Coordinates of C-alpha atoms and ligand atoms in Angstrom, one line a residue:
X1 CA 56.6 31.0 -39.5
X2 CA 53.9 31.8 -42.4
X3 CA 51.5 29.3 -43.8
X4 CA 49.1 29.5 -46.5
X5 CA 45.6 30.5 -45.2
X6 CA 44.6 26.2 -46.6
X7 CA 47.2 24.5 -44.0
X8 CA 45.9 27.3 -40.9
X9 CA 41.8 26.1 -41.4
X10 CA 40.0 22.9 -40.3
X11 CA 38.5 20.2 -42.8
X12 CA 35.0 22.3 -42.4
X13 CA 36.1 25.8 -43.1
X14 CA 32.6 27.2 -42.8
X15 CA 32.5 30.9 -42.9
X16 CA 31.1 33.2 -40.6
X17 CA 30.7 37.3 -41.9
X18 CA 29.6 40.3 -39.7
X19 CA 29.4 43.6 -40.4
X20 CA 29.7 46.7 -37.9
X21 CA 29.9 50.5 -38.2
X22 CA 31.7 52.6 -35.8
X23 CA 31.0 54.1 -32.3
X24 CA 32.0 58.0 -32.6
X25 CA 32.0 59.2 -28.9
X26 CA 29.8 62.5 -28.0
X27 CA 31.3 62.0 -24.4
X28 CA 34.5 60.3 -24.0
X29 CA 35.6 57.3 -22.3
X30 CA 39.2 57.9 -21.4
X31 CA 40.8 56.1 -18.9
X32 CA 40.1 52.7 -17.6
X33 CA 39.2 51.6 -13.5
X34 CA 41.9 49.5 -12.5
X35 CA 41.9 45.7 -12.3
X36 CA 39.3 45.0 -14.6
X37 CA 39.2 44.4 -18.6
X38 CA 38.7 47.8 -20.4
X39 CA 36.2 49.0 -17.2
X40 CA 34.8 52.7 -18.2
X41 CA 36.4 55.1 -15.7
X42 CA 33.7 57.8 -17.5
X43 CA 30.5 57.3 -18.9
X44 CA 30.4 57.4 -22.6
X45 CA 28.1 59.1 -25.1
X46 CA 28.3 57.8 -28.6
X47 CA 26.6 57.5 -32.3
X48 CA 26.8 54.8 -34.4
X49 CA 27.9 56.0 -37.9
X50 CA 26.3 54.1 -41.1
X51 CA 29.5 55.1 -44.3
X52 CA 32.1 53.8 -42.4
X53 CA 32.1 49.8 -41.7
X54 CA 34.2 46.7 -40.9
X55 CA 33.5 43.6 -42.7
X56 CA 35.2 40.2 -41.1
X57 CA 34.8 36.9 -42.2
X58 CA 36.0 34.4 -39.6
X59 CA 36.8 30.3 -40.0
X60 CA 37.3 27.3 -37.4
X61 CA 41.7 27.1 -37.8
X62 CA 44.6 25.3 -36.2
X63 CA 45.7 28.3 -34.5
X64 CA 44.4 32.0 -34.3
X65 CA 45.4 34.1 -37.2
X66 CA 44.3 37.4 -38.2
X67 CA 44.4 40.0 -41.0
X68 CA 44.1 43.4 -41.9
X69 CA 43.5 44.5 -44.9
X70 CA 45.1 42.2 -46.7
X71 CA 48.0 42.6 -43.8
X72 CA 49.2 39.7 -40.8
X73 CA 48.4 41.6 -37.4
X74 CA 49.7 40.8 -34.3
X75 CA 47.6 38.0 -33.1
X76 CA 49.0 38.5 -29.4
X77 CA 46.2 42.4 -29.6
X78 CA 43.3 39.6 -30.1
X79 CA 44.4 36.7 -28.3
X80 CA 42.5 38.1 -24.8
X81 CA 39.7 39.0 -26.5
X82 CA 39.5 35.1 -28.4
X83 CA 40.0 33.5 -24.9
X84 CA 36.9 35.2 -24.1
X85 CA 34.8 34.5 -26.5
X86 CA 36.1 31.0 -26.2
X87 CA 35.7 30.8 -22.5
X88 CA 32.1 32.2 -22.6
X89 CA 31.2 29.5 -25.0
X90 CA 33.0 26.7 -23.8
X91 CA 34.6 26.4 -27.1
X92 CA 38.6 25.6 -27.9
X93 CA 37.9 26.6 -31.4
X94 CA 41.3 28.7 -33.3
X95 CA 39.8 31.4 -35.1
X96 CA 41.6 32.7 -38.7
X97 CA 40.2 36.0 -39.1
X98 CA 40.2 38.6 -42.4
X99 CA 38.9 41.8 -41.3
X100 CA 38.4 45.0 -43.6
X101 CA 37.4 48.6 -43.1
X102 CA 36.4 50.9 -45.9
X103 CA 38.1 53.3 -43.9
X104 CA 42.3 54.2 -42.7
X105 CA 42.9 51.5 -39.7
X106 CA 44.2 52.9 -36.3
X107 CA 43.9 56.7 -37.9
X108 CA 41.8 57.7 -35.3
X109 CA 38.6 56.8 -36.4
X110 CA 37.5 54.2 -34.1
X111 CA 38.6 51.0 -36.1
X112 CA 38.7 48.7 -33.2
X113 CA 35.0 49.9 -32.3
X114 CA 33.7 48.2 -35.5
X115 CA 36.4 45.7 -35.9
X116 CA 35.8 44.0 -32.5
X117 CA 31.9 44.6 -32.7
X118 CA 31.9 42.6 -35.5
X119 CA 34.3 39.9 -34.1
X120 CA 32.7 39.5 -31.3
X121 CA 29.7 38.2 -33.3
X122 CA 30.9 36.1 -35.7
X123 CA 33.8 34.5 -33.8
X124 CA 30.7 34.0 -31.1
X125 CA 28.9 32.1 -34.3
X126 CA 31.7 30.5 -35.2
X127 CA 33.0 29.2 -31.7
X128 CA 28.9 27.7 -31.2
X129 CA 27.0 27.8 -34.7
X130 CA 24.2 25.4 -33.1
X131 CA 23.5 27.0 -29.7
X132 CA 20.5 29.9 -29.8
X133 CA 23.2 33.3 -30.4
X134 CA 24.2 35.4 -27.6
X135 CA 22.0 38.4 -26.7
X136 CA 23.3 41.9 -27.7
X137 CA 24.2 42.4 -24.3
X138 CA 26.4 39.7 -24.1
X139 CA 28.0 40.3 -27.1
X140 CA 28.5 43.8 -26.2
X141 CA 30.5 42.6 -22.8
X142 CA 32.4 40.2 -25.1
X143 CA 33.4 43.2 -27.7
X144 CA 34.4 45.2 -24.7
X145 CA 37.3 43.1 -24.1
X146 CA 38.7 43.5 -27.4
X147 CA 38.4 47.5 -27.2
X148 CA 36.6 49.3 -25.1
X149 CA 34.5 51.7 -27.3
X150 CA 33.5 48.3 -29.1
X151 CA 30.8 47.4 -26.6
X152 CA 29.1 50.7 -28.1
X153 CA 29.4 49.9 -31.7
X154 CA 27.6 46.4 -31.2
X155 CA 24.5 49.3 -31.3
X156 CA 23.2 50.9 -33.7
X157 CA 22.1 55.0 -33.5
X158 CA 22.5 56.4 -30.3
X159 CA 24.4 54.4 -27.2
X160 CA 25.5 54.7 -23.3
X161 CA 28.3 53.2 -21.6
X162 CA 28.5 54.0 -18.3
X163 CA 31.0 54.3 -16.1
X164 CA 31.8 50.8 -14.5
X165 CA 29.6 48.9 -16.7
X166 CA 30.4 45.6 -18.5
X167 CA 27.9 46.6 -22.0
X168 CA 27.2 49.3 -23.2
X169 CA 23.2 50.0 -24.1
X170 CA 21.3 51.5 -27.0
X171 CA 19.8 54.6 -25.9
X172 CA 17.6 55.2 -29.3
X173 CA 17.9 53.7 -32.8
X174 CA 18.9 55.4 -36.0
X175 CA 15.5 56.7 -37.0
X176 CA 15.5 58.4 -33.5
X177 CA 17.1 61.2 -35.2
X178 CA 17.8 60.7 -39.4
X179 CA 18.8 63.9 -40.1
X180 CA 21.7 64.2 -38.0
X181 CA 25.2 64.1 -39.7
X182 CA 28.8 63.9 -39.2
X183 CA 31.0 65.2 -41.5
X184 CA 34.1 63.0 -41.5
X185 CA 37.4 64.6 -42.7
X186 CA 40.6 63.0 -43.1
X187 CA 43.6 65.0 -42.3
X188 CA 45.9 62.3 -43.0
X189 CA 45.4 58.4 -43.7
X190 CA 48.8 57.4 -41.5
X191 CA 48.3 55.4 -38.4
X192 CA 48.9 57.4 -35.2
X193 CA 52.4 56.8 -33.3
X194 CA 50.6 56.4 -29.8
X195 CA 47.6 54.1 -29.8
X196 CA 44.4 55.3 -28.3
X197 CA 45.0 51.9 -25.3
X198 CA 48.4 53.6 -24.3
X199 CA 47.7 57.0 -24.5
X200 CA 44.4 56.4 -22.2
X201 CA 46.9 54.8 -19.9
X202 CA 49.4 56.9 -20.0
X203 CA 46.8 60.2 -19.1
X204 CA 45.3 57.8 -16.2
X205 CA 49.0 57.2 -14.8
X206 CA 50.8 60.5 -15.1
X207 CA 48.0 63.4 -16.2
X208 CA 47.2 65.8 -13.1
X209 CA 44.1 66.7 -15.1
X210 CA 43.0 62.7 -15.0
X211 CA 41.2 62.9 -11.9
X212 CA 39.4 66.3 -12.6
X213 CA 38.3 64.8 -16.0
X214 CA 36.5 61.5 -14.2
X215 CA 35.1 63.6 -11.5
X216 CA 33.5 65.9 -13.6
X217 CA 31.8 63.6 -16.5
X218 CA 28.5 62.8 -15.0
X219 CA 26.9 66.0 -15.9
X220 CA 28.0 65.8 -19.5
X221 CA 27.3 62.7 -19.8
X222 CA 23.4 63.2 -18.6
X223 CA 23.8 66.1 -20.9
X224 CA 24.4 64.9 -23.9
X225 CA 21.7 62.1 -23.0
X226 CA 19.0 64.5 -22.5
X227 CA 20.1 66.9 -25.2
X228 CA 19.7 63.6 -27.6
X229 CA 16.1 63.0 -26.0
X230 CA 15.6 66.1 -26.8
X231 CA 17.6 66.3 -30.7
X232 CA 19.0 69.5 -29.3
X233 CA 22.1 70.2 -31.5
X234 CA 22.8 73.2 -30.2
X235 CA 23.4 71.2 -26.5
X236 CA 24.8 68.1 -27.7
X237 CA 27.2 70.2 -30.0
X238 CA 28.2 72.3 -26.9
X239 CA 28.8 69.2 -24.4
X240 CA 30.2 67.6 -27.3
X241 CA 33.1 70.2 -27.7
X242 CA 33.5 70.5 -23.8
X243 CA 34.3 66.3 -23.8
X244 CA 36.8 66.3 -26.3
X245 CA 38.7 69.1 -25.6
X246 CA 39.0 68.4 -22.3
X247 CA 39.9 64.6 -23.2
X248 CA 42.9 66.6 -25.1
X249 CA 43.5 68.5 -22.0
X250 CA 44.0 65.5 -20.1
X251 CA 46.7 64.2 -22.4
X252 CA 48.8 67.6 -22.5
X253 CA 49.1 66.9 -19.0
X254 CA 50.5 63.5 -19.8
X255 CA 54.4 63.2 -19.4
X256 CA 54.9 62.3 -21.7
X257 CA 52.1 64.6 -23.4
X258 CA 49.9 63.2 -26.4
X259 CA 49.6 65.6 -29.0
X260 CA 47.5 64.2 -32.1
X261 CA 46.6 67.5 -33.6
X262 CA 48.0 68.4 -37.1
X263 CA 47.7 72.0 -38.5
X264 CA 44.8 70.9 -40.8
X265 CA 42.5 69.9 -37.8
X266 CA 43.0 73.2 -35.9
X267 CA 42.0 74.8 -39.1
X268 CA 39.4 72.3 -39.3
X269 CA 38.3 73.5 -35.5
X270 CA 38.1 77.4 -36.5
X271 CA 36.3 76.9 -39.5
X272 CA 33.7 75.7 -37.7
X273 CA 33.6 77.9 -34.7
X274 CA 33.1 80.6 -38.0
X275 CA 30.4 79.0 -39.1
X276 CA 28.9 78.8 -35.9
X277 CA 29.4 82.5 -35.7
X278 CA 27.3 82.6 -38.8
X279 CA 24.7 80.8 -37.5
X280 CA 25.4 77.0 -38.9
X281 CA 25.5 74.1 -37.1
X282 CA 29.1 72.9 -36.9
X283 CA 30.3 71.1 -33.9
X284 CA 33.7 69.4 -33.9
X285 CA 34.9 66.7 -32.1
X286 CA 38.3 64.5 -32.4
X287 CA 39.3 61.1 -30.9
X288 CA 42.8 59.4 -30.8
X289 CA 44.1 60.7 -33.6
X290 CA 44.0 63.8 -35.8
X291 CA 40.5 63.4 -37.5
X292 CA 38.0 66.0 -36.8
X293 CA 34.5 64.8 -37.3
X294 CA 31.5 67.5 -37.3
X295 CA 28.3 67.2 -36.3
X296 CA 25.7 69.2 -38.2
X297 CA 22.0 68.2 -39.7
X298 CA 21.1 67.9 -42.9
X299 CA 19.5 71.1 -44.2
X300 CA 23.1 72.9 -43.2
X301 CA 24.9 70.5 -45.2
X302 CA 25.0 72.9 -48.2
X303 CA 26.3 75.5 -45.9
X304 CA 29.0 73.3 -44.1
X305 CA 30.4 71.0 -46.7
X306 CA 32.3 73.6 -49.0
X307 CA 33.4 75.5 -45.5
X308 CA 35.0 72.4 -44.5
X309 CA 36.5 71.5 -47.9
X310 CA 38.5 74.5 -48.1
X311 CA 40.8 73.5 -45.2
X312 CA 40.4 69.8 -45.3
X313 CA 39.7 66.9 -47.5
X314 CA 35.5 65.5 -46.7
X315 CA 35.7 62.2 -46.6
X316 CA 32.5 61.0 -46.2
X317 CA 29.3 61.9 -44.6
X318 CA 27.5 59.6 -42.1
X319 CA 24.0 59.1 -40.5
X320 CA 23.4 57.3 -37.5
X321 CA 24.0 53.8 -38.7
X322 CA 22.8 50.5 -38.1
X323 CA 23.2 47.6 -35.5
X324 CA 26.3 45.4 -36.1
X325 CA 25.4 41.8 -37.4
X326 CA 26.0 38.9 -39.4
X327 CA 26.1 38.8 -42.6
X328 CA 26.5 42.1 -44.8
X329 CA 28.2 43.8 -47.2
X330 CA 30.8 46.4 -47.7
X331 CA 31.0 49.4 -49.6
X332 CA 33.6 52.0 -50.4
X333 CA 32.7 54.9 -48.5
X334 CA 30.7 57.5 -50.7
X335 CA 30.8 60.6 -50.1
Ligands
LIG1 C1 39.1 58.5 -27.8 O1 38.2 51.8 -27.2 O2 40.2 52.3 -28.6 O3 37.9 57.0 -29.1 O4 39.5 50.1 -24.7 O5 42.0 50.5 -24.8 O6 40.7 49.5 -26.8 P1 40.7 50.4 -25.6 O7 40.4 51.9 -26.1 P2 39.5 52.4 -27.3 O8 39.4 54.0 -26.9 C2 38.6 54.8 -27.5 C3 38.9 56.2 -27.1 C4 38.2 57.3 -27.8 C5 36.9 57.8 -27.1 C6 35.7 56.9 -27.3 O9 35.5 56.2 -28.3 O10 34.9 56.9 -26.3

């Protein structure tokens, strides 16, 4: 049964905004431990990325509503991660939420990180808008239940989830490392047909590869962490390619297998392993879907941008980007 958005809202209606940017892995969580809420199974590497956003703006309601740009979502995907919020606050708030990215949804580039980051602090607002607001931390473990990668994207610059843990932790802030960039390219705008949550699940039940993947992520993951200390491109780049292709590995071996590759990002992949050959920093990497997103820094820009746009359409370029937080507005995504 629909209902206008007036009949869903209580007599207050107060509005809560917050804003949050994306978590793009470096090292991969895939696969969850069993028996608890979207538990790590492999410690995670990740940069917050500043062009791409979600805005939501959530009120007190009669029941819990959501939607999507523009579009009525399943409420059932949110409803374990409202309970939560509710439970931790002792709150039996309903929450009508309108969420939008500047960005394709559920394309593979990380929507439910910055969606669910930026839930979890204003339904956390709205569910208790006169106690003293939850500590990152805490809204990092909320934002966890919603998606997993979302306990990252509460952070902004550079972030750690490890394996087992409940939040995830900033490991530097943006200005860390400014001239890092990733090149984001869009191979197509349609959402995937296997969502990241099934595929992982899938790969964890049926994969042979799964348990080679889990065993062997420590040493990437300390990797990439000290490669970061450092701002070593040329290591995180080369950890950062040996994570994601062997997160793909682990879904070939999935029965069924996961295959989100289109022609356009295996071009996307050899263009850059040429201009690596040339001696420019280009360094792929791919989530659930068929994006490829390249890391580079920002005096090779000149050097990588009409590479890429040959095979693929650029459609933006990010820099580590900011905490999530209340508040905020959005912008197209310029390129
Ligand atoms: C490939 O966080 O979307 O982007 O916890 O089931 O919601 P759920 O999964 P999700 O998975 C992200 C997978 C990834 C890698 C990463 O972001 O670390």
């Amino acid at each position: 049964m629909s209902s206008s958005l007036a009949d869903d809202l209580d007599g207050t209606a107060v509005s809560y905004t917050a804003t949050a940017h994306p978590s793009l892995a470096l090292v991969k969580y895939w696969g969850k431990l069993p028996g608890g809420v979207n538990l790590p199974a492999t410690t995670s590497i990740a940069v917050t990325l500043d062009q791409l956003s979600s805005r939501v703006t959530v009120r007190a309601a009669t029941r819990d509503r959501v939607t999507l740009d523009g579009a009525e979502a399943a409420v059932e995907r949110f409803t374990p991660f409202f309970d939560a919020v509710r439970a931790r606050l002792e709150s039996s708030v309903r929450f009508r939420v309108e969420s939008t990215n500047n960005f394709p949804t559920a394309a593979g580039l990380a929507s439910s990180s910055s969606g669910f980051a930026a839930l979890a602090l204003a339904c956390s607002a709205c569910a208790s808008p006169n106690r003293t607001p939850l500590s990152p931390s805490e809204l990092s473990k909320l934002a966890r239940v919603g998606s997993g990668s979302a306990a990252r994207a509460l952070f902004g610059g550079f972030t750690r989830w490890s394996r087992g843990a409940v939040a995830a932790e900033q490991l530097h802030p943006a200005e860390h490392w400014p001239e890092l960039r990733v090149v984001v390219l869009k191979m197509s705008a349609a959402a995937k047909g296997v969502s990241s949550r099934e595929a992982m699940e899938r790969t964890r039940l049926t994969s042979p590869y799964f348990a080679p993947w889990v065993e062997n992520n420590a040493a990437p993951a300390l990797e990439a962490e000290r490669a970061l200390a450092e701002r070593d491109l040329e290591r995180l780049g080369t950890v950062a390619r040996h994570s994601y292709l062997r997160m793909f590995a682990t879904m070939l071996g999935a029965d069924p297998p996961v295959l989100y590759w289109l022609p356009a990002s295996v071009a996307a992949i050899k263009r850059c392993e040429q201009l690596r050959g040339a001696g420019v920093a280009a360094f792929e990497t791919m989530d659930a879907g068929p994006q490829v997103k390249v890391l580079t820094i920002k005096d090779h820009l000149e050097a990588v941008l009409p590479a890429l746009a040959e095979v693929s359409e650029v459609f933006t370029v990010c820099s580590p980007g900011p905490d999530a937080a209340l508040g905020g507005s959005q912008e197209s995504a310029p390129k």
